[in-house]
């Protein structure tokens, strides 16, 4: 079974530039999550999709971050414009169930460095 | 909001010993709690889920307990091996089913 695929693995951009991350969840998984993990901290939920609808985006900085999940499968997360404090690993996860009372599978993440 | 506390100091133990990691939480008592393992440069990997009506759950050398009175979960690795060295994260939902992760505890198992 293929896992959660994310790209790119690494990205370095200057502040005020824009960047986009892509995620392909496990086939058949209805729920998709984007997490931000700053070095030394646990993952922080940014947005949760159920199929192609947003379930929770309360911690997404909507003035600069946006995410979409077209056709309820792949998802993209965009940052525009980036700030220095956005430097982090961005993790995508998916699960069969509606919430995290079922196992969540994580991708390897995209490490973003904003300089 | 839900606050999760894991020991930020690394736990160093000798191979063969039992490692015990602690996860304490405040406020809302969750219906379940999960433990994940994270290796450097990788995403977290699910290990175990324990529900509020389960006092203990086991999987091979892993054991998790869940004490809703103490608001604490303990994660044990018996007969630890150097390959068990990693960061271990606990995760639990708040009353709006928003999932929170602790900051994790790094385990170092020395041969």
mmCIF file of C-alpha atoms in Angstrom:
data_model
loop_
_atom_site.group_PDB
_atom_site.id
_atom_site.type_symbol
_atom_site.label_atom_id
_atom_site.label_comp_id
_atom_site.label_asym_id
_atom_site.label_seq_id
_atom_site.Cartn_x
_atom_site.Cartn_y
_atom_site.Cartn_z
ATOM 1 C CA UNK A 1 0.000 0.000 0.000
ATOM 2 C CA UNK A 2 1.457 3.359 -1.003
ATOM 3 C CA UNK A 3 1.859 5.890 1.783
ATOM 4 C CA UNK A 4 1.119 9.596 1.922
ATOM 5 C CA UNK A 5 3.194 11.380 -0.704
ATOM 6 C CA UNK A 6 4.397 14.936 -0.267
ATOM 7 C CA UNK A 7 6.478 17.214 -2.442
ATOM 8 C CA UNK A 8 8.826 18.905 -2.460
ATOM 9 C CA UNK A 9 10.924 17.515 0.411
ATOM 10 C CA UNK A 10 12.805 20.745 0.889
ATOM 11 C CA UNK A 11 12.207 24.354 -0.081
ATOM 12 C CA UNK A 12 14.184 27.521 0.577
ATOM 13 C CA UNK A 13 12.575 30.862 -0.230
ATOM 14 C CA UNK A 14 13.059 34.491 0.647
ATOM 15 C CA UNK A 15 10.576 36.262 2.881
ATOM 16 C CA UNK A 16 7.594 37.737 1.061
ATOM 17 C CA UNK A 17 7.833 35.084 -1.658
ATOM 18 C CA UNK A 18 5.119 32.495 -2.162
ATOM 19 C CA UNK A 19 5.372 28.725 -1.925
ATOM 20 C CA UNK A 20 3.101 25.740 -2.467
ATOM 21 C CA UNK A 21 3.185 22.223 -1.079
ATOM 22 C CA UNK A 22 1.446 19.192 -2.512
ATOM 23 C CA UNK A 23 0.012 16.115 -0.811
ATOM 24 C CA UNK A 24 -1.404 12.875 -2.198
ATOM 25 C CA UNK A 25 -3.106 10.913 0.602
ATOM 26 C CA UNK A 26 -3.588 7.180 0.813
ATOM 27 C CA UNK A 27 -6.228 6.026 -1.651
ATOM 28 C CA UNK A 28 -9.671 5.890 -0.086
ATOM 29 C CA UNK A 29 -8.820 8.058 2.910
ATOM 30 C CA UNK A 30 -11.564 10.611 3.328
ATOM 31 C CA UNK A 31 -9.839 12.791 5.914
ATOM 32 C CA UNK A 32 -6.742 14.841 5.162
ATOM 33 C CA UNK A 33 -4.785 17.015 7.587
ATOM 34 C CA UNK A 34 -2.061 19.626 7.209
ATOM 35 C CA UNK A 35 0.202 20.135 10.212
ATOM 36 C CA UNK A 36 2.986 22.618 10.894
ATOM 37 C CA UNK A 37 5.880 21.360 13.003
ATOM 38 C CA UNK A 38 8.387 23.890 14.257
ATOM 39 C CA UNK A 39 11.715 22.477 15.410
ATOM 40 C CA UNK A 40 11.457 21.038 18.911
ATOM 41 C CA UNK A 41 7.665 21.201 19.003
ATOM 42 C CA UNK A 42 4.852 18.805 18.282
ATOM 43 C CA UNK A 43 2.786 19.068 15.094
ATOM 44 C CA UNK A 44 0.167 21.827 15.086
ATOM 45 C CA UNK A 45 -3.012 21.293 13.089
ATOM 46 C CA UNK A 46 -3.510 23.916 10.383
ATOM 47 C CA UNK A 47 -6.474 22.533 8.465
ATOM 48 C CA UNK A 48 -8.555 19.376 8.277
ATOM 49 C CA UNK A 49 -10.540 18.233 5.235
ATOM 50 C CA UNK A 50 -13.316 15.661 5.108
ATOM 51 C CA UNK A 51 -13.430 14.698 1.430
ATOM 52 C CA UNK A 52 -13.235 18.110 -0.264
ATOM 53 C CA UNK A 53 -14.897 20.069 2.545
ATOM 54 C CA UNK A 54 -13.098 21.940 5.326
ATOM 55 C CA UNK A 55 -13.843 20.532 8.795
ATOM 56 C CA UNK A 56 -11.509 22.768 10.776
ATOM 57 C CA UNK A 57 -9.238 25.640 9.789
ATOM 58 C CA UNK A 58 -9.291 27.619 13.013
ATOM 59 C CA UNK A 59 -5.495 27.602 13.364
ATOM 60 C CA UNK A 60 -4.758 28.452 9.743
ATOM 61 C CA UNK A 61 -3.386 32.021 9.339
ATOM 62 C CA UNK A 62 -5.844 32.858 6.625
ATOM 63 C CA UNK A 63 -4.244 36.169 5.745
ATOM 64 C CA UNK A 64 -1.321 34.299 4.224
ATOM 65 C CA UNK A 65 -2.111 30.575 4.177
ATOM 66 C CA UNK A 66 -4.619 28.829 1.937
ATOM 67 C CA UNK A 67 -5.376 25.204 1.220
ATOM 68 C CA UNK A 68 -7.609 23.277 -1.083
ATOM 69 C CA UNK A 69 -8.480 19.687 -1.756
ATOM 70 C CA UNK A 70 -9.787 19.313 -5.257
ATOM 71 C CA UNK A 71 -12.083 16.363 -5.940
ATOM 72 C CA UNK A 72 -11.513 15.130 -2.413
ATOM 73 C CA UNK A 73 -8.129 13.586 -3.203
ATOM 74 C CA UNK A 74 -4.916 15.616 -3.612
ATOM 75 C CA UNK A 75 -4.364 18.751 -1.616
ATOM 76 C CA UNK A 76 -2.189 21.841 -1.875
ATOM 77 C CA UNK A 77 -1.137 24.230 0.878
ATOM 78 C CA UNK A 78 0.040 27.691 -0.134
ATOM 79 C CA UNK A 79 1.785 30.455 1.751
ATOM 80 C CA UNK A 80 1.760 33.946 0.299
ATOM 81 C CA UNK A 81 3.674 35.986 1.358
ATOM 82 C CA UNK A 82 6.003 33.918 3.525
ATOM 83 C CA UNK A 83 7.450 35.198 6.790
ATOM 84 C CA UNK A 84 10.571 34.100 8.626
ATOM 85 C CA UNK A 85 8.446 32.445 11.331
ATOM 86 C CA UNK A 86 6.898 30.141 8.717
ATOM 87 C CA UNK A 87 10.128 28.141 8.669
ATOM 88 C CA UNK A 88 9.008 24.684 9.727
ATOM 89 C CA UNK A 89 8.200 21.209 8.484
ATOM 90 C CA UNK A 90 4.774 20.939 6.881
ATOM 91 C CA UNK A 91 3.257 17.513 7.359
ATOM 92 C CA UNK A 92 0.310 16.025 5.526
ATOM 93 C CA UNK A 93 -1.625 13.144 7.053
ATOM 94 C CA UNK A 94 -4.668 11.121 6.091
ATOM 95 C CA UNK A 95 -7.041 8.749 7.819
ATOM 96 C CA UNK A 96 -9.978 6.572 6.923
ATOM 97 C CA UNK A 97 -12.166 7.910 9.688
ATOM 98 C CA UNK A 98 -13.648 11.323 10.152
ATOM 99 C CA UNK A 99 -11.340 12.214 13.026
ATOM 100 C CA UNK A 100 -8.253 10.974 14.771
ATOM 101 C CA UNK A 101 -9.937 8.072 16.574
ATOM 102 C CA UNK A 102 -8.551 6.002 13.745
ATOM 103 C CA UNK A 103 -4.937 5.681 12.776
ATOM 104 C CA UNK A 104 -3.472 8.645 10.908
ATOM 105 C CA UNK A 105 -0.738 8.139 8.318
ATOM 106 C CA UNK A 106 1.791 10.907 7.832
ATOM 107 C CA UNK A 107 3.936 11.826 4.866
ATOM 108 C CA UNK A 108 7.625 12.647 5.253
ATOM 109 C CA UNK A 109 6.903 16.346 5.256
ATOM 110 C CA UNK A 110 8.236 19.391 3.437
ATOM 111 C CA UNK A 111 10.947 21.320 5.229
ATOM 112 C CA UNK A 112 10.520 25.033 4.506
ATOM 113 C CA UNK A 113 13.246 27.535 5.231
ATOM 114 C CA UNK A 114 12.391 31.211 4.856
ATOM 115 C CA UNK A 115 15.436 33.503 4.683
ATOM 116 C CA UNK B 1 -7.552 24.913 25.175
ATOM 117 C CA UNK B 2 -6.103 21.492 25.792
ATOM 118 C CA UNK B 3 -2.597 21.561 27.257
ATOM 119 C CA UNK B 4 -0.390 18.510 26.867
ATOM 120 C CA UNK B 5 2.811 18.049 28.815
ATOM 121 C CA UNK B 6 5.554 15.644 27.892
ATOM 122 C CA UNK B 7 8.983 15.656 29.458
ATOM 123 C CA UNK B 8 11.119 17.855 27.241
ATOM 124 C CA UNK B 9 14.319 16.370 28.610
ATOM 125 C CA UNK B 10 15.645 13.367 26.747
ATOM 126 C CA UNK B 11 15.324 10.004 28.442
ATOM 127 C CA UNK B 12 18.553 8.019 28.372
ATOM 128 C CA UNK B 13 18.375 4.339 29.268
ATOM 129 C CA UNK B 14 20.443 1.219 28.853
ATOM 130 C CA UNK B 15 19.523 -1.449 26.340
ATOM 131 C CA UNK B 16 17.301 -4.125 27.839
ATOM 132 C CA UNK B 17 15.711 -1.820 30.404
ATOM 133 C CA UNK B 18 12.123 -0.587 30.381
ATOM 134 C CA UNK B 19 11.544 2.956 29.129
ATOM 135 C CA UNK B 20 8.601 4.847 30.607
ATOM 136 C CA UNK B 21 7.382 8.071 29.030
ATOM 137 C CA UNK B 22 4.729 10.332 30.510
ATOM 138 C CA UNK B 23 1.953 12.377 28.935
ATOM 139 C CA UNK B 24 -0.062 14.683 31.185
ATOM 140 C CA UNK B 25 -2.989 16.763 30.020
ATOM 141 C CA UNK B 26 -5.198 19.452 31.475
ATOM 142 C CA UNK B 27 -8.743 20.608 30.930
ATOM 143 C CA UNK B 28 -10.981 18.438 28.795
ATOM 144 C CA UNK B 29 -10.759 14.673 29.327
ATOM 145 C CA UNK B 30 -10.467 12.998 25.925
ATOM 146 C CA UNK B 31 -12.326 9.917 24.800
ATOM 147 C CA UNK B 32 -9.087 8.470 23.452
ATOM 148 C CA UNK B 33 -5.396 9.140 23.230
ATOM 149 C CA UNK B 34 -2.750 8.147 20.699
ATOM 150 C CA UNK B 35 0.991 7.608 20.794
ATOM 151 C CA UNK B 36 3.253 8.186 17.812
ATOM 152 C CA UNK B 37 6.929 7.658 17.091
ATOM 153 C CA UNK B 38 8.902 10.214 15.082
ATOM 154 C CA UNK B 39 12.385 9.711 13.687
ATOM 155 C CA UNK B 40 14.529 12.659 12.514
ATOM 156 C CA UNK B 41 13.431 13.928 9.118
ATOM 157 C CA UNK B 42 10.361 11.698 9.048
ATOM 158 C CA UNK B 43 6.676 12.099 9.751
ATOM 159 C CA UNK B 44 5.139 10.610 12.906
ATOM 160 C CA UNK B 45 4.199 6.934 12.804
ATOM 161 C CA UNK B 46 1.154 5.677 14.700
ATOM 162 C CA UNK B 47 1.843 3.204 17.491
ATOM 163 C CA UNK B 48 -1.165 2.764 19.741
ATOM 164 C CA UNK B 49 -4.606 4.188 20.475
ATOM 165 C CA UNK B 50 -6.204 3.773 23.897
ATOM 166 C CA UNK B 51 -9.791 4.690 24.746
ATOM 167 C CA UNK B 52 -11.038 6.173 28.019
ATOM 168 C CA UNK B 53 -12.698 2.907 29.046
ATOM 169 C CA UNK B 54 -9.435 0.992 28.550
ATOM 170 C CA UNK B 55 -6.988 1.117 31.414
ATOM 171 C CA UNK B 56 -4.188 -0.572 29.501
ATOM 172 C CA UNK B 57 -3.292 -1.583 25.981
ATOM 173 C CA UNK B 58 -0.413 -3.698 24.723
ATOM 174 C CA UNK B 59 1.288 -4.277 21.406
ATOM 175 C CA UNK B 60 4.356 -6.482 21.363
ATOM 176 C CA UNK B 61 6.911 -4.709 23.631
ATOM 177 C CA UNK B 62 4.752 -1.604 23.965
ATOM 178 C CA UNK B 63 2.257 -0.885 26.747
ATOM 179 C CA UNK B 64 0.106 2.189 27.218
ATOM 180 C CA UNK B 65 -1.962 3.080 30.270
ATOM 181 C CA UNK B 66 -4.639 5.766 30.515
ATOM 182 C CA UNK B 67 -5.632 7.177 33.904
ATOM 183 C CA UNK B 68 -8.485 9.638 33.432
ATOM 184 C CA UNK B 69 -8.457 10.535 37.130
ATOM 185 C CA UNK B 70 -4.804 11.564 37.071
ATOM 186 C CA UNK B 71 -5.191 12.897 33.506
ATOM 187 C CA UNK B 72 -2.137 10.953 32.537
ATOM 188 C CA UNK B 73 -0.985 8.344 30.051
ATOM 189 C CA UNK B 74 2.151 6.284 30.476
ATOM 190 C CA UNK B 75 3.962 4.683 27.554
ATOM 191 C CA UNK B 76 6.269 1.763 28.276
ATOM 192 C CA UNK B 77 8.786 0.011 26.058
ATOM 193 C CA UNK B 78 10.048 -3.198 27.611
ATOM 194 C CA UNK B 79 13.369 -4.813 26.717
ATOM 195 C CA UNK B 80 14.367 -1.598 24.961
ATOM 196 C CA UNK B 81 16.706 -1.688 21.979
ATOM 197 C CA UNK B 82 18.884 1.002 20.349
ATOM 198 C CA UNK B 83 16.426 0.894 17.415
ATOM 199 C CA UNK B 84 13.761 2.238 19.787
ATOM 200 C CA UNK B 85 15.653 5.543 19.965
ATOM 201 C CA UNK B 86 13.311 8.218 18.617
ATOM 202 C CA UNK B 87 10.959 10.981 19.742
ATOM 203 C CA UNK B 88 7.629 9.782 21.099
ATOM 204 C CA UNK B 89 4.573 12.006 20.811
ATOM 205 C CA UNK B 90 1.235 11.722 22.526
ATOM 206 C CA UNK B 91 -1.837 13.185 20.850
ATOM 207 C CA UNK B 92 -5.402 13.698 21.997
ATOM 208 C CA UNK B 93 -8.499 15.595 20.976
ATOM 209 C CA UNK B 94 -10.200 18.451 22.737
ATOM 210 C CA UNK B 95 -13.953 18.648 23.181
ATOM 211 C CA UNK B 96 -14.319 19.970 19.641
ATOM 212 C CA UNK B 97 -12.429 16.956 18.298
ATOM 213 C CA UNK B 98 -9.483 19.130 17.344
ATOM 214 C CA UNK B 99 -6.349 17.054 17.688
ATOM 215 C CA UNK B 100 -3.420 18.288 19.745
ATOM 216 C CA UNK B 101 0.079 16.823 19.885
ATOM 217 C CA UNK B 102 2.496 17.106 22.769
ATOM 218 C CA UNK B 103 6.004 18.334 22.081
ATOM 219 C CA UNK B 104 7.378 14.825 22.446
ATOM 220 C CA UNK B 105 10.057 13.139 24.524
ATOM 221 C CA UNK B 106 13.289 11.983 22.937
ATOM 222 C CA UNK B 107 14.340 8.486 23.960
ATOM 223 C CA UNK B 108 17.966 7.392 23.674
ATOM 224 C CA UNK B 109 18.640 3.695 24.203
ATOM 225 C CA UNK B 110 22.324 2.996 24.673
ATOM 226 C CA UNK B 111 23.855 -0.381 23.806
#
